[in-house]
Short mmCIF file of C-alpha atoms in Angstrom, two decimals:
data_model
loop_
_atom_site.label_atom_id
_atom_site.label_comp_id
_atom_site.label_asym_id
_atom_site.label_seq_id
_atom_site.Cartn_x
_atom_site.Cartn_y
_atom_site.Cartn_z
CA MET A 1455 -32.80 0.67 -15.23
CA SER A 1456 -30.88 3.67 -16.46
CA THR A 1457 -29.96 6.21 -13.62
CA LYS A 1458 -30.73 8.91 -15.96
CA SER A 1459 -34.57 8.04 -16.34
CA THR A 1460 -35.94 10.82 -14.42
CA ASP A 1461 -34.76 14.09 -13.74
CA HIS A 1462 -34.94 13.90 -10.27
CA ILE A 1463 -32.85 10.77 -10.22
CA VAL A 1464 -30.22 12.67 -12.47
CA LYS A 1465 -29.87 15.58 -10.14
CA SER A 1466 -29.31 13.44 -7.42
CA PHE A 1467 -26.70 11.66 -8.59
CA ASP A 1468 -24.96 14.12 -9.84
CA SER A 1469 -25.30 15.87 -6.10
CA ASP A 1470 -23.80 12.45 -5.09
CA LEU A 1471 -21.02 12.35 -7.35
CA GLN A 1472 -20.20 16.20 -6.25
CA HIS A 1473 -20.01 14.86 -2.70
CA LEU A 1474 -17.74 12.27 -3.74
CA SER A 1475 -15.51 14.65 -5.26
CA GLN A 1476 -15.82 16.97 -2.02
CA VAL A 1477 -14.86 14.57 0.27
CA ILE A 1478 -11.91 13.27 -1.88
CA ALA A 1479 -11.01 16.91 -2.14
CA GLU A 1480 -10.74 17.28 1.45
CA MET A 1481 -9.03 13.90 2.23
CA GLY A 1482 -6.23 15.46 -0.51
CA GLY A 1483 -6.06 18.53 1.15
CA LEU A 1484 -5.57 16.96 4.58
CA ALA A 1485 -2.95 14.44 2.85
CA GLU A 1486 -1.06 17.29 1.26
CA SER A 1487 -0.92 19.02 4.69
CA GLN A 1488 -0.17 16.24 6.63
CA LEU A 1489 2.90 15.88 4.45
CA SER A 1490 4.16 19.22 4.35
CA ALA A 1491 3.90 19.17 8.39
CA ALA A 1492 5.70 16.25 8.54
CA ILE A 1493 8.90 17.36 6.72
CA ASP A 1494 8.35 20.63 8.45
CA ALA A 1495 9.10 18.97 11.60
CA LEU A 1496 11.65 16.85 10.60
CA ILE A 1497 13.66 19.93 9.41
CA LYS A 1498 12.77 22.05 12.41
CA ARG A 1499 13.23 19.57 14.96
CA ASP A 1500 9.67 20.12 16.40
CA SER A 1501 8.19 17.12 18.07
CA GLU A 1502 4.97 18.98 18.88
CA LEU A 1503 3.95 19.80 15.17
CA ALA A 1504 5.16 15.83 14.29
CA ALA A 1505 2.31 14.59 17.41
CA ARG A 1506 0.01 16.61 15.82
CA VAL A 1507 0.38 15.29 12.45
CA VAL A 1508 0.74 11.73 14.08
CA GLN A 1509 -2.98 12.40 15.88
CA SER A 1510 -4.44 13.96 12.47
CA ASP A 1511 -4.19 10.93 10.72
CA LYS A 1512 -7.36 9.77 12.25
CA ARG A 1513 -9.34 12.23 10.43
CA ILE A 1514 -7.98 11.05 6.93
CA ASP A 1515 -9.04 7.12 7.71
CA ASP A 1516 -12.40 8.60 8.93
CA LEU A 1517 -12.94 10.28 5.30
CA GLU A 1518 -11.83 7.23 4.11
CA GLN A 1519 -14.22 5.03 5.91
CA GLU A 1520 -17.05 7.67 5.17
CA ILE A 1521 -16.32 7.52 1.39
CA ALA A 1522 -16.22 3.78 1.59
CA ASN A 1523 -19.89 3.74 3.70
CA PHE A 1524 -21.11 6.21 0.91
CA THR A 1525 -20.07 4.51 -2.17
CA VAL A 1526 -21.43 1.34 -1.22
CA ARG A 1527 -24.97 3.38 -0.44
CA ILE A 1528 -24.32 4.84 -4.19
CA LEU A 1529 -23.78 1.33 -5.57
CA ALA A 1530 -26.75 -0.24 -4.00
CA LEU A 1531 -29.31 2.59 -4.62
CA ARG A 1532 -28.43 3.96 -7.73
CA GLN A 1533 -26.91 1.03 -9.14
CA PRO A 1534 -24.68 3.32 -11.58
CA MET A 1535 -23.51 2.30 -15.16
CA ALA A 1536 -20.63 2.90 -17.14
CA GLN A 1537 -18.84 6.24 -16.90
CA ASP A 1538 -20.98 6.96 -13.49
CA LEU A 1539 -19.82 3.36 -12.22
CA ARG A 1540 -16.35 4.26 -13.17
CA GLU A 1541 -16.43 7.77 -11.45
CA VAL A 1542 -17.66 5.79 -8.43
CA ILE A 1543 -14.93 3.09 -8.41
CA ALA A 1544 -12.27 5.77 -9.36
CA ALA A 1545 -13.62 7.48 -6.02
CA ILE A 1546 -12.87 4.25 -3.88
CA LYS A 1547 -9.36 3.62 -5.36
CA ILE A 1548 -8.28 7.27 -4.79
CA ALA A 1549 -9.28 7.33 -1.38
CA SER A 1550 -7.72 4.31 -0.68
CA ASP A 1551 -4.47 5.98 -2.37
CA LEU A 1552 -5.06 8.94 -0.02
CA GLU A 1553 -5.05 7.39 3.03
CA ARG A 1554 -2.07 5.65 2.16
CA ILE A 1555 -0.25 8.97 1.74
CA GLY A 1556 -1.46 9.93 5.13
CA ASP A 1557 -0.24 6.90 6.78
CA TYR A 1558 3.27 7.17 5.21
CA ALA A 1559 3.06 11.20 6.48
CA LYS A 1560 2.36 9.78 9.85
CA ASN A 1561 5.16 7.93 9.53
CA ILE A 1562 7.62 10.43 8.79
CA ALA A 1563 6.31 12.22 11.44
CA LYS A 1564 6.63 9.23 14.15
CA ARG A 1565 10.46 9.02 13.00
CA ALA A 1566 10.95 13.21 13.32
CA ILE A 1567 9.75 12.61 16.86
CA ILE A 1568 12.66 9.76 17.48
CA LEU A 1569 15.34 11.71 15.38
CA ASN A 1570 14.25 14.94 17.60
CA GLN A 1571 15.55 12.69 20.46
CA GLN A 1572 18.78 12.32 19.02
CA SER A 1573 21.81 14.79 17.79
CA PRO A 1574 21.29 16.09 14.72
CA VAL A 1575 23.37 14.20 11.89
CA ARG A 1576 24.37 16.23 8.95
CA PRO A 1577 21.97 18.29 7.32
CA VAL A 1578 20.35 15.82 4.44
CA ASN A 1579 18.90 18.32 1.80
CA SER A 1580 17.75 16.09 -0.14
CA ILE A 1581 14.84 14.83 2.17
CA PRO A 1582 13.10 18.56 2.21
CA ARG A 1583 13.68 18.68 -1.75
CA MET A 1584 12.13 15.41 -2.16
CA GLY A 1585 9.21 16.45 0.32
CA ALA A 1586 8.60 19.58 -1.82
CA ILE A 1587 8.17 17.59 -5.01
CA ALA A 1588 6.13 14.99 -3.60
CA GLN A 1589 4.00 17.86 -2.13
CA GLN A 1590 3.73 19.26 -5.74
CA ILE A 1591 2.91 15.69 -7.15
CA VAL A 1592 0.20 15.25 -4.29
CA LYS A 1593 -1.36 18.67 -5.13
CA GLY A 1594 -1.23 18.36 -9.33
CA VAL A 1595 -3.15 14.90 -8.88
CA LEU A 1596 -5.85 16.54 -6.72
CA ASP A 1597 -6.30 19.66 -9.44
CA ALA A 1598 -6.32 17.00 -11.84
CA TYR A 1599 -9.10 15.04 -10.19
CA ILE A 1600 -11.26 18.04 -9.51
CA GLU A 1601 -10.67 19.46 -12.96
CA LYS A 1602 -10.80 15.89 -14.48
CA ASP A 1603 -7.80 16.76 -16.62
CA ALA A 1604 -6.29 13.87 -17.86
CA ASP A 1605 -3.21 15.98 -19.58
CA ARG A 1606 -2.41 17.21 -16.38
CA ALA A 1607 -2.73 13.89 -14.68
CA GLN A 1608 -0.56 12.75 -17.13
CA ALA A 1609 2.18 15.58 -16.64
CA VAL A 1610 2.35 14.77 -12.96
CA TRP A 1611 2.70 11.10 -13.33
CA ARG A 1612 6.05 12.07 -15.26
CA ARG A 1613 7.58 13.95 -12.39
CA ASP A 1614 7.43 10.92 -10.09
CA GLU A 1615 10.86 10.11 -11.99
CA ASP A 1616 12.49 13.03 -10.08
CA VAL A 1617 11.25 11.53 -6.74
CA ASP A 1618 12.72 8.16 -7.37
CA GLU A 1619 15.98 9.68 -8.69
CA MET A 1620 15.96 11.90 -5.58
CA TYR A 1621 15.74 8.91 -3.69
CA ASN A 1622 18.33 7.24 -5.18
CA SER A 1623 20.69 9.74 -4.25
CA LEU A 1624 19.79 10.12 -0.82
CA PHE A 1625 20.27 6.31 -0.47
CA ARG A 1626 23.96 6.89 -1.68
CA GLU A 1627 24.25 9.85 0.26
CA LEU A 1628 23.19 8.09 3.61
CA LEU A 1629 24.89 4.90 3.24
CA THR A 1630 28.05 7.13 3.02
CA TYR A 1631 27.56 9.00 6.16
CA MET A 1632 26.85 5.70 7.90
CA MET A 1633 30.38 4.37 6.52
CA GLU A 1634 31.95 7.38 7.89
CA ASP A 1635 30.54 7.26 11.41
CA PRO A 1636 28.82 4.49 12.70
CA ARG A 1637 27.24 6.24 15.31
CA ASN A 1638 25.07 7.98 12.37
CA ILE A 1639 23.87 4.63 11.65
CA GLY A 1640 20.54 4.81 13.94
CA ALA A 1641 19.49 8.03 12.64
CA CYS A 1642 20.54 7.50 8.84
CA THR A 1643 18.35 4.44 9.17
CA HIS A 1644 15.36 6.31 10.22
CA LEU A 1645 16.38 9.18 7.36
CA LEU A 1646 16.40 6.10 4.91
CA PHE A 1647 12.98 5.07 5.80
CA ILE A 1648 11.85 8.67 5.93
CA GLY A 1649 13.16 8.89 1.93
CA LYS A 1650 11.39 5.20 1.21
CA ASN A 1651 7.98 6.79 2.52
CA ILE A 1652 8.16 9.93 0.74
CA GLU A 1653 9.11 7.74 -2.27
CA ARG A 1654 6.07 5.87 -1.89
CA ILE A 1655 4.01 8.68 -1.48
CA GLY A 1656 5.12 9.39 -5.05
CA ASP A 1657 3.79 6.12 -6.16
CA HIS A 1658 0.93 6.40 -4.60
CA ALA A 1659 0.05 10.26 -6.17
CA THR A 1660 0.98 8.41 -9.33
CA ASN A 1661 -1.62 5.50 -9.10
CA ILE A 1662 -4.22 8.46 -8.65
CA ALA A 1663 -2.78 10.11 -11.88
CA GLU A 1664 -3.50 6.92 -13.73
CA ILE A 1665 -6.97 6.48 -12.08
CA ILE A 1666 -7.87 9.95 -13.50
CA TYR A 1667 -6.24 8.97 -16.99
CA PHE A 1668 -8.40 5.70 -17.08
CA LEU A 1669 -11.64 7.72 -15.71
CA VAL A 1670 -11.10 10.62 -18.27
CA HIS A 1671 -10.36 8.50 -21.59
CA GLY A 1672 -11.49 5.15 -20.64
CA LYS A 1673 -8.12 3.59 -21.47
CA SER A 1674 -5.08 3.10 -19.10
CA LEU A 1675 -1.88 5.33 -19.68
CA ASP A 1676 -0.03 2.79 -21.53
CA GLU A 1677 3.52 3.76 -21.35
CA SER A 1678 4.84 1.90 -18.69
CA ARG A 1679 4.70 3.19 -15.28
CA PRO A 1680 7.84 5.55 -14.12
CA LYS A 1681 9.67 3.57 -11.31
CA GLY A 1682 12.92 4.65 -10.40
CA ASP A 1683 14.00 2.67 -7.52
CA THR A 1684 17.62 1.70 -8.94
CA THR A 1685 19.16 1.35 -5.40
CA ASN A 1686 19.69 -2.12 -5.96
CA VAL A 1687 22.03 -1.44 -8.87
CA ALA A 1688 23.55 1.45 -6.95
CA VAL A 1689 24.55 -0.95 -3.94
CA GLY A 1690 25.12 -3.99 -6.12
CA ASN A 1691 28.27 -2.41 -7.44
CA MET B 1393 -34.82 -5.19 -8.75
CA SER B 1394 -33.55 -8.08 -6.21
CA THR B 1395 -30.93 -10.24 -7.87
CA LYS B 1396 -32.89 -12.94 -6.47
CA SER B 1397 -36.15 -12.44 -8.69
CA THR B 1398 -35.83 -15.57 -10.71
CA ASP B 1399 -33.83 -18.62 -9.70
CA HIS B 1400 -31.92 -18.40 -12.97
CA ILE B 1401 -30.62 -14.72 -11.99
CA VAL B 1402 -29.79 -16.40 -8.72
CA LYS B 1403 -27.85 -19.15 -9.89
CA SER B 1404 -25.60 -17.03 -12.34
CA PHE B 1405 -24.89 -14.46 -9.71
CA ASP B 1406 -23.81 -17.07 -7.44
CA SER B 1407 -21.38 -18.52 -10.14
CA ASP B 1408 -20.25 -15.10 -10.74
CA LEU B 1409 -19.46 -14.98 -6.89
CA GLN B 1410 -18.01 -18.40 -7.18
CA HIS B 1411 -15.91 -17.27 -9.94
CA LEU B 1412 -14.62 -14.42 -7.99
CA SER B 1413 -13.53 -16.84 -5.01
CA GLN B 1414 -11.71 -18.92 -7.72
CA VAL B 1415 -9.71 -16.05 -9.18
CA ILE B 1416 -9.11 -14.60 -5.28
CA ALA B 1417 -7.99 -18.38 -4.16
CA GLU B 1418 -5.56 -18.40 -7.44
CA MET B 1419 -4.13 -15.09 -6.91
CA GLY B 1420 -3.82 -15.59 -3.25
CA GLY B 1421 -1.85 -18.73 -3.87
CA LEU B 1422 0.16 -17.32 -6.08
CA ALA B 1423 1.02 -14.50 -3.66
CA GLU B 1424 1.91 -17.43 -0.96
CA SER B 1425 4.51 -19.25 -3.41
CA GLN B 1426 5.88 -16.02 -4.65
CA LEU B 1427 6.83 -15.05 -0.85
CA SER B 1428 7.70 -18.60 -0.08
CA ALA B 1429 10.41 -18.47 -3.28
CA ALA B 1430 11.63 -15.01 -2.56
CA ILE B 1431 12.69 -15.75 0.97
CA ASP B 1432 14.15 -19.45 -0.73
CA ALA B 1433 15.97 -17.48 -2.91
CA LEU B 1434 17.45 -15.16 -0.36
CA ILE B 1435 18.62 -17.86 1.57
CA LYS B 1436 19.99 -20.26 -0.80
CA ARG B 1437 21.21 -17.30 -2.76
CA ASP B 1438 19.60 -18.48 -5.76
CA SER B 1439 19.73 -15.57 -7.83
CA GLU B 1440 17.47 -17.32 -10.67
CA LEU B 1441 15.02 -18.62 -8.44
CA ALA B 1442 14.80 -14.63 -7.62
CA ALA B 1443 14.65 -13.66 -11.04
CA ARG B 1444 11.44 -16.13 -11.74
CA VAL B 1445 9.91 -14.30 -8.98
CA VAL B 1446 10.47 -11.10 -10.26
CA GLN B 1447 8.85 -12.20 -13.65
CA SER B 1448 5.96 -14.19 -12.36
CA ASP B 1449 4.70 -10.78 -10.50
CA LYS B 1450 3.26 -9.80 -13.59
CA ARG B 1451 0.45 -12.82 -13.17
CA ILE B 1452 -0.64 -11.84 -10.18
CA ASP B 1453 -0.97 -8.35 -11.46
CA ASP B 1454 -3.16 -9.52 -14.52
CA LEU B 1455 -5.15 -11.39 -11.82
CA GLU B 1456 -5.97 -8.40 -10.28
CA GLN B 1457 -6.69 -6.50 -13.65
CA GLU B 1458 -9.21 -9.44 -14.46
CA ILE B 1459 -10.93 -9.25 -10.77
CA ALA B 1460 -11.31 -5.14 -11.71
CA ASN B 1461 -13.07 -5.91 -14.96
CA PHE B 1462 -15.38 -8.66 -14.04
CA THR B 1463 -16.40 -7.01 -10.80
CA VAL B 1464 -17.16 -4.09 -13.08
CA ARG B 1465 -19.23 -6.04 -15.13
CA ILE B 1466 -20.92 -7.89 -11.95
CA LEU B 1467 -21.63 -4.50 -10.68
CA ALA B 1468 -23.39 -2.89 -13.79
CA LEU B 1469 -24.87 -6.28 -14.73
CA ARG B 1470 -26.06 -7.75 -11.56
CA GLN B 1471 -26.50 -4.65 -9.53
CA PRO B 1472 -25.81 -6.53 -6.19
CA MET B 1473 -27.76 -5.33 -2.76
CA ALA B 1474 -26.66 -5.50 0.72
CA GLN B 1475 -24.75 -8.80 1.45
CA ASP B 1476 -23.77 -9.97 -2.46
CA LEU B 1477 -22.50 -5.86 -2.87
CA ARG B 1478 -20.44 -6.64 0.48
CA GLU B 1479 -19.10 -9.89 -1.28
CA VAL B 1480 -17.99 -8.13 -4.49
CA ILE B 1481 -16.51 -4.81 -2.66
CA ALA B 1482 -14.82 -7.60 -0.34
CA ALA B 1483 -13.27 -8.90 -3.74
CA ILE B 1484 -11.93 -5.99 -4.83
CA LYS B 1485 -10.38 -4.90 -1.59
CA ILE B 1486 -8.71 -8.64 -1.00
CA ALA B 1487 -7.19 -8.51 -4.76
CA SER B 1488 -5.93 -5.10 -3.80
CA ASP B 1489 -4.26 -6.53 -0.95
CA LEU B 1490 -3.15 -9.70 -2.68
CA GLU B 1491 -1.55 -7.32 -5.14
CA ARG B 1492 0.54 -5.51 -2.73
CA ILE B 1493 1.86 -8.85 -1.12
CA GLY B 1494 3.05 -10.02 -4.34
CA ASP B 1495 4.81 -6.42 -5.00
CA TYR B 1496 6.66 -6.89 -1.75
CA ALA B 1497 7.85 -10.33 -2.89
CA LYS B 1498 9.04 -9.06 -5.63
CA ASN B 1499 10.71 -6.41 -4.22
CA ILE B 1500 12.40 -9.02 -1.58
CA ALA B 1501 13.64 -11.01 -4.77
CA LYS B 1502 15.04 -8.22 -6.35
CA ARG B 1503 17.00 -7.25 -3.14
CA ALA B 1504 17.91 -10.87 -3.01
CA ILE B 1505 19.91 -10.88 -6.37
CA ILE B 1506 21.67 -7.77 -5.28
CA LEU B 1507 22.83 -9.51 -1.95
CA ASN B 1508 23.92 -12.57 -3.96
CA GLN B 1509 26.44 -10.22 -5.72
CA GLN B 1510 28.06 -9.39 -2.46
CA SER B 1511 29.71 -11.60 -0.10
CA PRO B 1512 27.24 -12.88 2.71
CA VAL B 1513 26.66 -10.94 6.20
CA ARG B 1514 26.29 -13.00 9.11
CA PRO B 1515 23.29 -15.23 8.74
CA VAL B 1516 20.34 -13.33 9.97
CA ASN B 1517 17.81 -16.04 11.12
CA SER B 1518 15.17 -13.60 12.06
CA ILE B 1519 14.22 -12.99 8.32
CA PRO B 1520 13.35 -16.88 7.26
CA ARG B 1521 11.56 -17.48 10.65
CA MET B 1522 9.60 -13.43 9.80
CA GLY B 1523 8.90 -14.86 6.40
CA ALA B 1524 7.61 -18.37 7.40
CA ILE B 1525 4.95 -16.85 9.69
CA ALA B 1526 4.07 -14.23 7.35
CA GLN B 1527 3.23 -17.12 4.70
CA GLN B 1528 1.42 -18.99 7.48
CA ILE B 1529 -0.67 -15.80 7.97
CA VAL B 1530 -1.31 -15.15 4.48
CA LYS B 1531 -2.09 -19.05 4.05
CA GLY B 1532 -4.63 -18.93 7.08
CA VAL B 1533 -6.38 -15.67 5.69
CA LEU B 1534 -6.91 -17.33 2.49
CA ASP B 1535 -8.22 -20.36 4.42
CA ALA B 1536 -10.35 -17.96 5.97
CA TYR B 1537 -11.66 -16.23 3.01
CA ILE B 1538 -12.58 -19.43 1.05
CA GLU B 1539 -14.17 -21.10 4.23
CA LYS B 1540 -15.99 -17.63 5.09
CA ASP B 1541 -14.63 -18.23 8.71
CA ALA B 1542 -14.70 -15.21 10.55
CA ASP B 1543 -13.09 -16.95 13.78
CA ARG B 1544 -10.20 -18.08 11.74
CA ALA B 1545 -9.72 -14.42 10.20
CA GLN B 1546 -9.59 -13.58 13.96
CA ALA B 1547 -7.26 -15.62 15.00
CA VAL B 1548 -4.69 -14.77 12.32
CA TRP B 1549 -4.93 -11.60 12.69
CA ARG B 1550 -3.56 -11.85 16.06
CA ARG B 1551 -0.46 -13.57 14.69
CA ASP B 1552 0.63 -10.25 12.81
CA GLU B 1553 1.95 -9.25 16.29
CA ASP B 1554 4.60 -11.76 16.01
CA VAL B 1555 5.84 -11.12 12.66
CA ASP B 1556 5.81 -7.22 14.02
CA GLU B 1557 7.98 -8.35 17.09
CA MET B 1558 10.34 -9.94 14.95
CA TYR B 1559 10.86 -6.93 12.88
CA ASN B 1560 11.79 -5.06 16.05
CA SER B 1561 14.53 -7.57 17.28
CA LEU B 1562 15.42 -8.03 13.14
CA PHE B 1563 15.90 -3.98 13.21
CA ARG B 1564 18.22 -4.16 16.41
CA GLU B 1565 20.11 -6.95 15.41
CA LEU B 1566 21.11 -5.53 11.93
CA LEU B 1567 21.85 -2.17 13.55
CA THR B 1568 24.40 -3.93 15.64
CA TYR B 1569 25.81 -5.69 12.64
CA MET B 1570 26.45 -2.12 10.92
CA MET B 1571 27.84 -0.71 13.71
CA GLU B 1572 30.37 -3.58 14.29
CA ASP B 1573 31.82 -3.40 10.46
CA PRO B 1574 30.77 -0.37 8.04
CA ARG B 1575 31.44 -2.82 5.07
CA ASN B 1576 28.39 -4.65 6.27
CA ILE B 1577 26.02 -1.48 5.78
CA GLY B 1578 25.24 -1.75 2.37
CA ALA B 1579 23.46 -5.14 2.63
CA CYS B 1580 22.35 -4.84 6.07
CA THR B 1581 20.18 -1.94 4.80
CA HIS B 1582 18.50 -4.45 1.94
CA LEU B 1583 18.15 -6.65 4.68
CA LEU B 1584 16.59 -4.03 6.66
CA PHE B 1585 14.09 -3.33 3.69
CA ILE B 1586 13.55 -7.06 3.50
CA GLY B 1587 12.21 -7.21 6.92
CA LYS B 1588 10.19 -4.42 6.52
CA ASN B 1589 8.72 -5.72 3.37
CA ILE B 1590 8.03 -8.84 5.27
CA GLU B 1591 6.39 -6.34 7.99
CA ARG B 1592 4.02 -4.91 5.44
CA ILE B 1593 3.14 -8.14 3.89
CA GLY B 1594 1.86 -9.28 7.72
CA ASP B 1595 0.41 -5.86 7.09
CA HIS B 1596 -1.64 -6.35 4.39
CA ALA B 1597 -2.88 -10.25 5.32
CA THR B 1598 -4.11 -8.45 8.52
CA ASN B 1599 -6.38 -6.15 6.20
CA ILE B 1600 -7.71 -9.34 4.74
CA ALA B 1601 -8.51 -10.77 7.83
CA GLU B 1602 -10.47 -7.56 8.67
CA ILE B 1603 -12.26 -7.69 5.48
CA ILE B 1604 -13.38 -11.09 5.84
CA TYR B 1605 -14.74 -10.18 9.60
CA PHE B 1606 -16.66 -7.42 8.33
CA LEU B 1607 -18.01 -9.66 5.40
CA VAL B 1608 -19.32 -12.24 7.62
CA HIS B 1609 -20.50 -10.24 10.86
CA GLY B 1610 -21.28 -6.76 8.87
CA LYS B 1611 -19.22 -4.98 11.61
CA SER B 1612 -15.48 -4.68 12.04
CA LEU B 1613 -13.31 -6.20 14.18
CA ASP B 1614 -13.39 -3.57 16.92
CA GLU B 1615 -10.09 -4.45 19.11
CA SER B 1616 -7.62 -1.92 18.04
CA ARG B 1617 -5.49 -3.47 15.03
CA PRO B 1618 -2.21 -4.74 16.05
CA LYS B 1619 0.54 -2.55 15.30
CA GLY B 1620 3.82 -3.56 16.60
CA ASP B 1621 6.83 -1.45 14.76
CA THR B 1622 8.37 0.10 17.82
CA THR B 1623 11.73 0.26 15.95
CA ASN B 1624 11.41 4.10 16.71
CA VAL B 1625 11.27 3.38 20.69
CA ALA B 1626 14.20 0.93 20.02
CA VAL B 1627 16.14 3.17 18.41
CA GLY B 1628 14.96 6.56 20.31
CA ASN B 1629 16.47 5.24 23.64
#
């Protein structure tokens, strides 16, 4: 029953896994560039770029579907065990996180289009900064996945706290702008959701880091997951 | 290689699937009651109830982990094919959606605790209404899952549009309150995120409906998925 019973089967199962990794890398690269383009579109008030981001999301969705179909075929035909099985399950989970990251990037782009139709609010610098860190985190986990590097995954995982902290300060900043001038409320609300989207992107990248860690070590990252949205407290005072 | 090669194996694989369904039903029941308690805690300004919701979320997370471990064991030991394999994969996906629904309920409860520490804003009736519909949708997809009833799943799936519409009107309503009195901004922002959380719960229930449809018919619900967040447009004007 082992997938390693003949060399032939070994070779093709390995090439299956390689194909999976390639599609994940492609999805990840797309998710990364979608996020970067969405933030660019927001900062440069470029609605055409934002519209392209919205359209391109379908490609990520299609790749997730491709991975879903392919993994079902692998599971049925190869019936992998132990580590091989973990690899396949990890690919399904990572694809689902990447699809969500793409969704959030699309949402940012949609909101950028609307914001571009309104007069600009005071520049909110924390959003591009948050976006840049989220991008680095996404890139970092993808590299960690390709190299099966659990240490790197763990290092990236810790950086998510920075994104959370920035979200908290963004939240306070935007609340102040809204109170200063109620005409800012509509735009600031969109910026608040954009910030939340970036924070969620960080969370999904963190998920991926946890999956990689488990894949390599067979046990979970046992520190409690960094979760830093303290806006509840910030507003509760 | 077929799982149906002996009666003994058939019986125990069937009991595996039955166990999976039971755990999913338990998770779903919990997710449903967490959502209902979170909304209750918000409306009745009951922080103790909200704190219980926050604590109980761990139980849903544990059940998802149980399903993950159990399905990996089924895949490895039983090596199911075709429809059996689809059942197992559907369970993994549904568990992941239910876990997210639980997360959103927890988030609503956290925000309810903070809101209870502030003076109440004008009653926002659309939130309990949205919550009640989201609850019915979650309950509906769970019933559809247990009965493997694709028609029911599809009917429930359509109701998500109501939640989206209500979110759009809630968004406009809250923006108005914020503009009327800037002191409402902090609380209204939390209510806005609570509304968004309920809308996302509806989306995850919709996902589950799609999984059930695919499970029963082996093809996807090919109408485009109801997605009704038009707040972009609402604010873009």
